[in-house]
Structure formats: structure tokens, C-alpha cells
PDB file of C-alpha atoms in Angstrom:
ATOM      1  CA  MET A  87     103.743  15.894 123.394  1.00 62.00           C
ATOM      2  CA  GLY A  88     106.572  18.087 124.642  1.00 75.00           C
ATOM      3  CA  THR A  89     108.423  20.812 122.786  1.00 87.00           C
ATOM      4  CA  TRP A  90     111.293  18.399 122.008  1.00 86.00           C
ATOM      5  CA  TYR A  91     108.885  16.141 120.126  1.00 83.00           C
ATOM      6  CA  VAL A  92     107.543  19.010 118.021  1.00 85.00           C
ATOM      7  CA  LEU A  93     111.076  20.172 117.251  1.00 86.00           C
ATOM      8  CA  LEU A  94     112.138  16.629 116.367  1.00 86.00           C
ATOM      9  CA  GLN A  95     109.237  16.326 113.946  1.00 87.00           C
ATOM     10  CA  ARG A  96     110.316  19.563 112.273  1.00 87.00           C
ATOM     11  CA  TRP A  97     114.043  18.804 112.179  1.00 90.00           C
ATOM     12  CA  HIS A  98     113.960  14.998 111.975  1.00 90.00           C
ATOM     13  CA  LEU A  99     116.198  14.788 108.894  1.00 89.00           C
ATOM     14  CA  GLU A 100     118.914  17.068 110.245  1.00 92.00           C
ATOM     15  CA  VAL A 101     118.953  15.269 113.611  1.00 94.00           C
ATOM     16  CA  ALA A 102     118.982  11.852 111.897  1.00 95.00           C
ATOM     17  CA  VAL A 103     121.979  12.829 109.760  1.00 95.00           C
ATOM     18  CA  VAL A 104     123.936  14.105 112.774  1.00 95.00           C
ATOM     19  CA  LEU A 105     123.136  10.992 114.835  1.00 96.00           C
ATOM     20  CA  GLY A 106     123.967   8.730 111.897  1.00 95.00           C
ATOM     21  CA  PHE A 107     127.319  10.491 111.467  1.00 94.00           C
ATOM     22  CA  LEU A 108     128.115  10.106 115.178  1.00 95.00           C
ATOM     23  CA  LEU A 109     127.126   6.423 115.130  1.00 95.00           C
ATOM     24  CA  ASP A 110     129.472   5.842 112.200  1.00 94.00           C
ATOM     25  CA  LEU A 111     132.337   7.496 114.072  1.00 92.00           C
ATOM     26  CA  LEU A 112     131.557   5.409 117.151  1.00 93.00           C
ATOM     27  CA  LEU A 113     130.748   1.990 115.659  1.00 91.00           C
ATOM     28  CA  GLY A 114     132.123   1.946 112.126  1.00 87.00           C
ATOM     29  CA  ASP A 115     130.844  -0.924 109.981  1.00 84.00           C
ATOM     30  CA  PRO A 116     130.956  -4.172 112.031  1.00 83.00           C
ATOM     31  CA  GLU A 117     131.618  -7.144 109.748  1.00 76.00           C
ATOM     32  CA  HIS A 118     128.909  -9.349 111.246  1.00 80.00           C
ATOM     33  CA  TRP A 119     126.143  -6.752 110.767  1.00 82.00           C
ATOM     34  CA  PHE A 120     123.880  -7.032 107.753  1.00 86.00           C
ATOM     35  CA  HIS A 121     124.276  -4.119 105.333  1.00 89.00           C
ATOM     36  CA  PRO A 122     121.573  -2.962 102.859  1.00 93.00           C
ATOM     37  CA  VAL A 123     124.189  -2.653 100.100  1.00 94.00           C
ATOM     38  CA  ARG A 124     124.041  -6.450  99.886  1.00 94.00           C
ATOM     39  CA  LEU A 125     120.388  -6.144  98.885  1.00 95.00           C
ATOM     40  CA  ILE A 126     121.286  -3.585  96.233  1.00 97.00           C
ATOM     41  CA  GLY A 127     124.054  -5.842  94.927  1.00 96.00           C
ATOM     42  CA  GLY A 128     121.673  -8.794  94.775  1.00 97.00           C
ATOM     43  CA  LEU A 129     119.112  -6.705  92.903  1.00 97.00           C
ATOM     44  CA  VAL A 130     121.722  -5.552  90.370  1.00 98.00           C
ATOM     45  CA  ARG A 131     122.904  -9.121  89.745  1.00 97.00           C
ATOM     46  CA  GLU A 132     119.337 -10.385  89.292  1.00 97.00           C
ATOM     47  CA  LEU A 133     118.492  -7.559  86.885  1.00 97.00           C
ATOM     48  CA  GLU A 134     121.720  -8.208  84.983  1.00 97.00           C
ATOM     49  CA  ARG A 135     120.855 -11.895  84.692  1.00 96.00           C
ATOM     50  CA  ARG A 136     117.469 -11.021  83.218  1.00 95.00           C
ATOM     51  CA  LEU A 137     118.433  -8.047  81.058  1.00 96.00           C
ATOM     52  CA  TYR A 138     121.876  -8.772  79.651  1.00 95.00           C
ATOM     53  CA  PRO A 139     121.191  -9.368  75.930  1.00 91.00           C
ATOM     54  CA  LYS A 140     122.217 -12.765  74.632  1.00 85.00           C
ATOM     55  CA  ALA A 141     121.637 -11.719  71.018  1.00 81.00           C
ATOM     56  CA  GLY A 142     120.601  -8.706  68.953  1.00 84.00           C
ATOM     57  CA  PRO A 143     122.412  -5.522  67.876  1.00 89.00           C
ATOM     58  CA  PRO A 144     125.169  -4.220  70.188  1.00 89.00           C
ATOM     59  CA  VAL A 145     123.185  -1.070  70.962  1.00 92.00           C
ATOM     60  CA  ALA A 146     120.615  -3.251  72.748  1.00 94.00           C
ATOM     61  CA  ALA A 147     123.173  -3.767  75.499  1.00 95.00           C
ATOM     62  CA  PHE A 148     123.258  -0.017  76.173  1.00 96.00           C
ATOM     63  CA  TRP A 149     119.480   0.351  76.318  1.00 96.00           C
ATOM     64  CA  ASN A 150     119.110  -2.713  78.523  1.00 97.00           C
ATOM     65  CA  GLY A 151     121.819  -1.345  80.833  1.00 97.00           C
ATOM     66  CA  LEU A 152     120.010   1.993  81.024  1.00 97.00           C
ATOM     67  CA  PHE A 153     116.763   0.183  81.838  1.00 97.00           C
ATOM     68  CA  LEU A 154     118.569  -1.752  84.591  1.00 98.00           C
ATOM     69  CA  TRP A 155     119.858   1.540  86.011  1.00 98.00           C
ATOM     70  CA  LEU A 156     116.381   3.075  86.033  1.00 98.00           C
ATOM     71  CA  CYS A 157     114.828  -0.025  87.625  1.00 98.00           C
ATOM     72  CA  CYS A 158     117.421  -0.153  90.406  1.00 98.00           C
ATOM     73  CA  VAL A 159     117.260   3.578  91.186  1.00 98.00           C
ATOM     74  CA  GLY A 160     113.462   3.483  91.174  1.00 97.00           C
ATOM     75  CA  ALA A 161     113.268   0.405  93.388  1.00 97.00           C
ATOM     76  CA  VAL A 162     115.778   1.669  95.959  1.00 98.00           C
ATOM     77  CA  GLY A 163     114.634   5.278  96.056  1.00 97.00           C
ATOM     78  CA  GLY A 164     110.933   4.388  96.048  1.00 97.00           C
ATOM     79  CA  SER A 165     111.292   1.740  98.758  1.00 97.00           C
ATOM     80  CA  VAL A 166     113.244   3.991 101.132  1.00 96.00           C
ATOM     81  CA  TYR A 167     110.954   6.975 100.503  1.00 96.00           C
ATOM     82  CA  LEU A 168     107.786   4.961 101.145  1.00 96.00           C
ATOM     83  CA  LEU A 169     109.141   3.097 104.179  1.00 95.00           C
ATOM     84  CA  THR A 170     110.466   6.180 105.944  1.00 94.00           C
ATOM     85  CA  GLY A 171     107.402   8.237 105.046  1.00 92.00           C
ATOM     86  CA  VAL A 172     104.858   5.655 106.199  1.00 94.00           C
ATOM     87  CA  LEU A 173     106.740   4.902 109.408  1.00 93.00           C
ATOM     88  CA  ARG A 174     107.118   8.573 110.313  1.00 91.00           C
ATOM     89  CA  GLN A 175     103.459   9.233 109.594  1.00 89.00           C
ATOM     90  CA  HIS A 176     102.058   6.384 111.695  1.00 91.00           C
ATOM     91  CA  PHE A 177     104.872   5.585 114.162  1.00 93.00           C
ATOM     92  CA  PHE A 178     106.996   8.710 114.235  1.00 93.00           C
ATOM     93  CA  LEU A 179     109.696   7.600 116.676  1.00 93.00           C
ATOM     94  CA  ALA A 180     110.114   4.244 114.912  1.00 93.00           C
ATOM     95  CA  GLY A 181     110.348   6.041 111.573  1.00 93.00           C
ATOM     96  CA  PHE A 182     112.887   8.478 112.993  1.00 94.00           C
ATOM     97  CA  ALA A 183     114.993   5.618 114.401  1.00 95.00           C
ATOM     98  CA  PHE A 184     114.871   3.913 110.991  1.00 95.00           C
ATOM     99  CA  GLU A 185     116.024   7.161 109.353  1.00 96.00           C
ATOM    100  CA  VAL A 186     118.951   7.356 111.790  1.00 96.00           C
ATOM    101  CA  LEU A 187     119.891   3.742 110.984  1.00 95.00           C
ATOM    102  CA  LEU A 188     119.756   4.387 107.227  1.00 96.00           C
ATOM    103  CA  SER A 189     121.887   7.516 107.623  1.00 96.00           C
ATOM    104  CA  TYR A 190     124.438   5.628 109.724  1.00 96.00           C
ATOM    105  CA  GLN A 191     124.716   2.770 107.241  1.00 94.00           C
ATOM    106  CA  LEU A 192     125.391   5.169 104.380  1.00 94.00           C
ATOM    107  CA  LEU A 193     128.580   6.528 105.916  1.00 94.00           C
ATOM    108  CA  ALA A 194     132.077   5.051 106.135  1.00 89.00           C
ATOM    109  CA  ALA A 195     134.449   7.479 107.874  1.00 90.00           C
ATOM    110  CA  ARG A 196     135.376   5.092 110.703  1.00 91.00           C
ATOM    111  CA  CYS A 197     135.855   2.212 108.268  1.00 89.00           C
ATOM    112  CA  LEU A 198     138.191   4.304 106.089  1.00 89.00           C
ATOM    113  CA  SER A 199     140.181   5.419 109.105  1.00 90.00           C
ATOM    114  CA  ASN A 200     140.527   1.834 110.362  1.00 90.00           C
ATOM    115  CA  SER A 201     141.591   0.577 106.929  1.00 89.00           C
ATOM    116  CA  ALA A 202     144.325   3.186 106.549  1.00 92.00           C
ATOM    117  CA  ALA A 203     145.523   2.604 110.121  1.00 93.00           C
ATOM    118  CA  ALA A 204     145.740  -1.146 109.452  1.00 92.00           C
ATOM    119  CA  VAL A 205     148.098  -0.555 106.523  1.00 93.00           C
ATOM    120  CA  ALA A 206     150.238   1.842 108.568  1.00 93.00           C
ATOM    121  CA  ARG A 207     150.401  -0.654 111.429  1.00 94.00           C
ATOM    122  CA  ALA A 208     151.318  -3.507 109.070  1.00 93.00           C
ATOM    123  CA  LEU A 209     154.149  -1.484 107.516  1.00 91.00           C
ATOM    124  CA  LYS A 210     155.488  -0.485 110.911  1.00 91.00           C
ATOM    125  CA  GLU A 211     155.256  -3.874 112.606  1.00 92.00           C
ATOM    126  CA  GLY A 212     155.608  -6.368 109.749  1.00 90.00           C
ATOM    127  CA  GLY A 213     157.586  -4.538 107.096  1.00 92.00           C
ATOM    128  CA  LEU A 214     156.957  -4.178 103.377  1.00 90.00           C
ATOM    129  CA  ALA A 215     155.500  -7.664 102.805  1.00 91.00           C
ATOM    130  CA  ALA A 216     152.887  -7.118 105.515  1.00 92.00           C
ATOM    131  CA  GLY A 217     152.138  -3.653 104.159  1.00 91.00           C
ATOM    132  CA  ARG A 218     151.577  -5.024 100.662  1.00 90.00           C
ATOM    133  CA  LYS A 219     149.183  -7.642 102.016  1.00 91.00           C
ATOM    134  CA  ALA A 220     147.262  -5.107 104.118  1.00 91.00           C
ATOM    135  CA  VAL A 221     146.839  -2.642 101.255  1.00 90.00           C
ATOM    136  CA  SER A 222     145.664  -5.448  98.940  1.00 90.00           C
ATOM    137  CA  TYR A 223     142.476  -5.633 101.033  1.00 89.00           C
ATOM    138  CA  ILE A 224     141.481  -2.067 100.193  1.00 86.00           C
ATOM    139  CA  VAL A 225     142.638  -1.566  96.587  1.00 86.00           C
ATOM    140  CA  GLY A 226     141.840  -3.365  93.369  1.00 77.00           C
ATOM    141  CA  ARG A 227     145.348  -3.277  91.893  1.00 77.00           C
ATOM    142  CA  ASP A 228     148.199  -5.807  92.100  1.00 80.00           C
ATOM    143  CA  THR A 229     150.239  -4.940  95.197  1.00 84.00           C
ATOM    144  CA  GLU A 230     152.990  -7.564  94.987  1.00 85.00           C
ATOM    145  CA  GLU A 231     155.555  -5.248  93.361  1.00 84.00           C
ATOM    146  CA  LEU A 232     154.755  -2.061  95.269  1.00 87.00           C
ATOM    147  CA  SER A 233     157.558  -0.272  97.093  1.00 89.00           C
ATOM    148  CA  GLU A 234     156.945   1.188 100.550  1.00 91.00           C
ATOM    149  CA  ALA A 235     156.198   4.546  98.923  1.00 92.00           C
ATOM    150  CA  GLY A 236     153.815   2.760  96.544  1.00 91.00           C
ATOM    151  CA  VAL A 237     151.959   1.120  99.427  1.00 91.00           C
ATOM    152  CA  ILE A 238     151.576   4.490 101.148  1.00 92.00           C
ATOM    153  CA  ARG A 239     150.483   6.196  97.926  1.00 93.00           C
ATOM    154  CA  ALA A 240     147.914   3.465  97.180  1.00 91.00           C
ATOM    155  CA  THR A 241     146.493   3.837 100.693  1.00 93.00           C
ATOM    156  CA  VAL A 242     146.217   7.609 100.432  1.00 91.00           C
ATOM    157  CA  GLU A 243     144.626   7.384  96.980  1.00 90.00           C
ATOM    158  CA  THR A 244     141.971   4.871  97.997  1.00 90.00           C
ATOM    159  CA  VAL A 245     141.145   6.787 101.180  1.00 90.00           C
ATOM    160  CA  ALA A 246     140.820  10.007  99.159  1.00 87.00           C
ATOM    161  CA  GLU A 247     138.554   8.374  96.566  1.00 85.00           C
ATOM    162  CA  ASN A 248     136.419   6.616  99.144  1.00 88.00           C
ATOM    163  CA  THR A 249     136.132   9.736 101.292  1.00 91.00           C
ATOM    164  CA  SER A 250     134.199  11.189  98.368  1.00 91.00           C
ATOM    165  CA  ASP A 251     132.179   8.031  97.632  1.00 90.00           C
ATOM    166  CA  GLY A 252     131.710   6.878 101.229  1.00 91.00           C
ATOM    167  CA  GLU A 253     131.339  10.103 103.201  1.00 93.00           C
ATOM    168  CA  ILE A 254     131.060  13.421 101.333  1.00 95.00           C
ATOM    169  CA  ALA A 255     128.675  12.296  98.585  1.00 96.00           C
ATOM    170  CA  PRO A 256     126.291  10.329 100.866  1.00 95.00           C
ATOM    171  CA  LEU A 257     126.191  13.297 103.284  1.00 95.00           C
ATOM    172  CA  PHE A 258     125.501  15.663 100.381  1.00 96.00           C
ATOM    173  CA  PHE A 259     122.543  13.638  99.123  1.00 97.00           C
ATOM    174  CA  LEU A 260     121.281  12.955 102.660  1.00 95.00           C
ATOM    175  CA  VAL A 261     121.219  16.629 103.563  1.00 94.00           C
ATOM    176  CA  PHE A 262     119.550  17.807 100.366  1.00 95.00           C
ATOM    177  CA  PHE A 263     117.336  14.828  99.449  1.00 95.00           C
ATOM    178  CA  GLY A 264     116.813  12.840 102.645  1.00 94.00           C
ATOM    179  CA  ALA A 265     117.373   9.131 103.243  1.00 95.00           C
ATOM    180  CA  ALA A 266     115.847   8.228  99.871  1.00 96.00           C
ATOM    181  CA  GLY A 267     118.317  10.540  98.092  1.00 96.00           C
ATOM    182  CA  GLY A 268     121.224   9.116 100.045  1.00 97.00           C
ATOM    183  CA  TRP A 269     120.305   5.558  99.166  1.00 97.00           C
ATOM    184  CA  VAL A 270     119.683   6.426  95.520  1.00 98.00           C
ATOM    185  CA  TYR A 271     123.273   7.688  95.489  1.00 98.00           C
ATOM    186  CA  LYS A 272     124.456   4.461  97.133  1.00 97.00           C
ATOM    187  CA  ALA A 273     122.615   2.438  94.462  1.00 98.00           C
ATOM    188  CA  VAL A 274     124.230   4.534  91.701  1.00 98.00           C
ATOM    189  CA  ASN A 275     127.668   4.062  93.247  1.00 95.00           C
ATOM    190  CA  THR A 276     127.118   0.309  93.702  1.00 96.00           C
ATOM    191  CA  MET A 277     126.035  -0.120  90.077  1.00 97.00           C
ATOM    192  CA  ASP A 278     129.168   1.684  88.909  1.00 96.00           C
ATOM    193  CA  SER A 279     131.382  -0.605  91.001  1.00 93.00           C
ATOM    194  CA  MET A 280     129.625  -3.704  89.627  1.00 95.00           C
ATOM    195  CA  LEU A 281     128.952  -2.718  85.994  1.00 97.00           C
ATOM    196  CA  GLY A 282     131.124   0.281  85.147  1.00 95.00           C
ATOM    197  CA  TYR A 283     133.994  -1.569  83.444  1.00 93.00           C
ATOM    198  CA  ASN A 284     135.483  -0.832  80.037  1.00 92.00           C
ATOM    199  CA  ASN A 285     135.596  -4.422  78.813  1.00 94.00           C
ATOM    200  CA  ALA A 286     133.754  -6.508  76.237  1.00 91.00           C
ATOM    201  CA  ARG A 287     130.847  -7.398  78.540  1.00 94.00           C
ATOM    202  CA  TYR A 288     130.228  -4.036  80.161  1.00 95.00           C
ATOM    203  CA  ARG A 289     131.472  -1.435  77.650  1.00 95.00           C
ATOM    204  CA  LEU A 290     127.895  -0.806  76.472  1.00 96.00           C
ATOM    205  CA  PHE A 291     125.813  -2.580  79.110  1.00 97.00           C
ATOM    206  CA  GLY A 292     127.531  -0.726  81.960  1.00 97.00           C
ATOM    207  CA  ARG A 293     127.914   2.640  80.240  1.00 97.00           C
ATOM    208  CA  ALA A 294     124.826   4.192  81.839  1.00 97.00           C
ATOM    209  CA  ALA A 295     125.987   3.055  85.289  1.00 97.00           C
ATOM    210  CA  ALA A 296     129.470   4.520  84.771  1.00 97.00           C
ATOM    211  CA  ARG A 297     128.306   7.835  83.283  1.00 97.00           C
ATOM    212  CA  MET A 298     125.549   8.417  85.836  1.00 98.00           C
ATOM    213  CA  ASP A 299     128.006   7.792  88.662  1.00 97.00           C
ATOM    214  CA  ASP A 300     130.124  10.602  87.184  1.00 96.00           C
ATOM    215  CA  VAL A 301     127.079  12.880  87.087  1.00 97.00           C
ATOM    216  CA  PHE A 302     126.034  12.141  90.674  1.00 97.00           C
ATOM    217  CA  ASN A 303     129.598  12.655  91.925  1.00 96.00           C
ATOM    218  CA  TRP A 304     130.325  15.888  90.055  1.00 96.00           C
ATOM    219  CA  ILE A 305     129.560  18.228  92.964  1.00 96.00           C
ATOM    220  CA  PRO A 306     130.521  15.911  95.860  1.00 95.00           C
ATOM    221  CA  ALA A 307     133.910  15.111  94.296  1.00 93.00           C
ATOM    222  CA  ARG A 308     134.749  18.805  94.105  1.00 93.00           C
ATOM    223  CA  LEU A 309     133.613  19.332  97.681  1.00 94.00           C
ATOM    224  CA  ALA A 310     135.825  16.407  98.735  1.00 91.00           C
ATOM    225  CA  ALA A 311     138.815  17.944  96.930  1.00 89.00           C
ATOM    226  CA  LEU A 312     138.146  21.270  98.659  1.00 90.00           C
ATOM    227  CA  PHE A 313     137.906  19.648 102.097  1.00 86.00           C
TER     228      PHE A 313
END
């Protein structure tokens, strides 16, 4: 094998992250492409169906939610670690390509840029009503009463938050912990978005998901603020 192959074996993670970042900038997240987050979401829903306590003391909901969190993190992290490791060991180029794909699918810079641009375009071309409708696709709040300044503020806020969750944090865990670390973060973030609500159902059951998302985002969120 040539020198490039030896260097690629040594620096496969760094090259995969760079190529994944460039692919995200080039392609974004096409709607018709399958995304692994759907698998994570399906796993979380199935675990919730099996583990949500129907009876027993309230504290059981917390412990069952913590067990769900551990199961999901273990399944996602272990699967990615084993798949990438085995592929790289036996079919290096295929394993490297898979690592590039996983890195690419973790990132969302192009998607965030397109979403913000769509709101700006709607405000400019269709007025406030169109702007409210466009921003409703990217925020969870009621947008019907927002002023033009409110639409702009909501767009900036969601882009800022998702720059941390969808770009800075995945890159942080990719660089320091590889594809498995990046996808463990994505699983943690997905569980928070699905279970981390302060309501009667999830106040205890989703507490581990919400708190662990805070822990995982502590450093990346501060890096995002700095950038």
C-alpha cells in the first residue's frame, strides 16, 4: 500500500470528520434520505413502552427512566463502536467510508442555514403571515401572534441553540471520542427532546434524560457561546 494509505490508517478519524463536515456543507440533510436518528427515536419509544411504570411508587419512574437512558446509550454507542471497528479492521476503506457517512449525518450546519434563510425569504417575499408560518416549522412555540421582530428573534434563538446541539457538540464528541462518541451524544440529545419534559408523565421518567443532556452539553454550549 502507498504512503497515503498508511497515513489514512493513522489519521482516519480526523480525515473522516473533515470530510463529513464538508459533505454536510455541500449536501445538507436531504428529506428523502434515511437518517439514523429515526432508529434512535424508534428505540427510545420501544423502551418507553416497555419500561414506563403503570403502577408502583413514583420513584420507580425515575429509576426506569435512568435504565432506559443507560440501555439506549449502551446500544447506540456499542453498535457504532463495534461496526466501525470491525469494518476498519477487516475492510479498512469500507470502514473509513462508513465513518465518513456517520460523521456527515451527525452534523446540521447546512440545514440550519437553509432553515434560517427560508424564514428570511418568507418575511421578505410574503410578509409577516408567511414569516410566521415559516418559523413555525423550526420552533416549538406558538407563532401566530409574533411580530416581525418576534419572528426574527425566534429564528435567531433556534439557530443559536441548534448550532450547539447540531454542530458544535457533535463535532466536539466526534473529535475526542470518535464516531461512537458522536452518536452517543446524538442519542442523549434525542432522548432529551423526546423525554425531557416537565409534565406529569415525564417529570420523573424523563429526568435522567434531561439532566444528562445538560451534562453532555456543558462544555459544547460554552464553546458555542464563545464562537
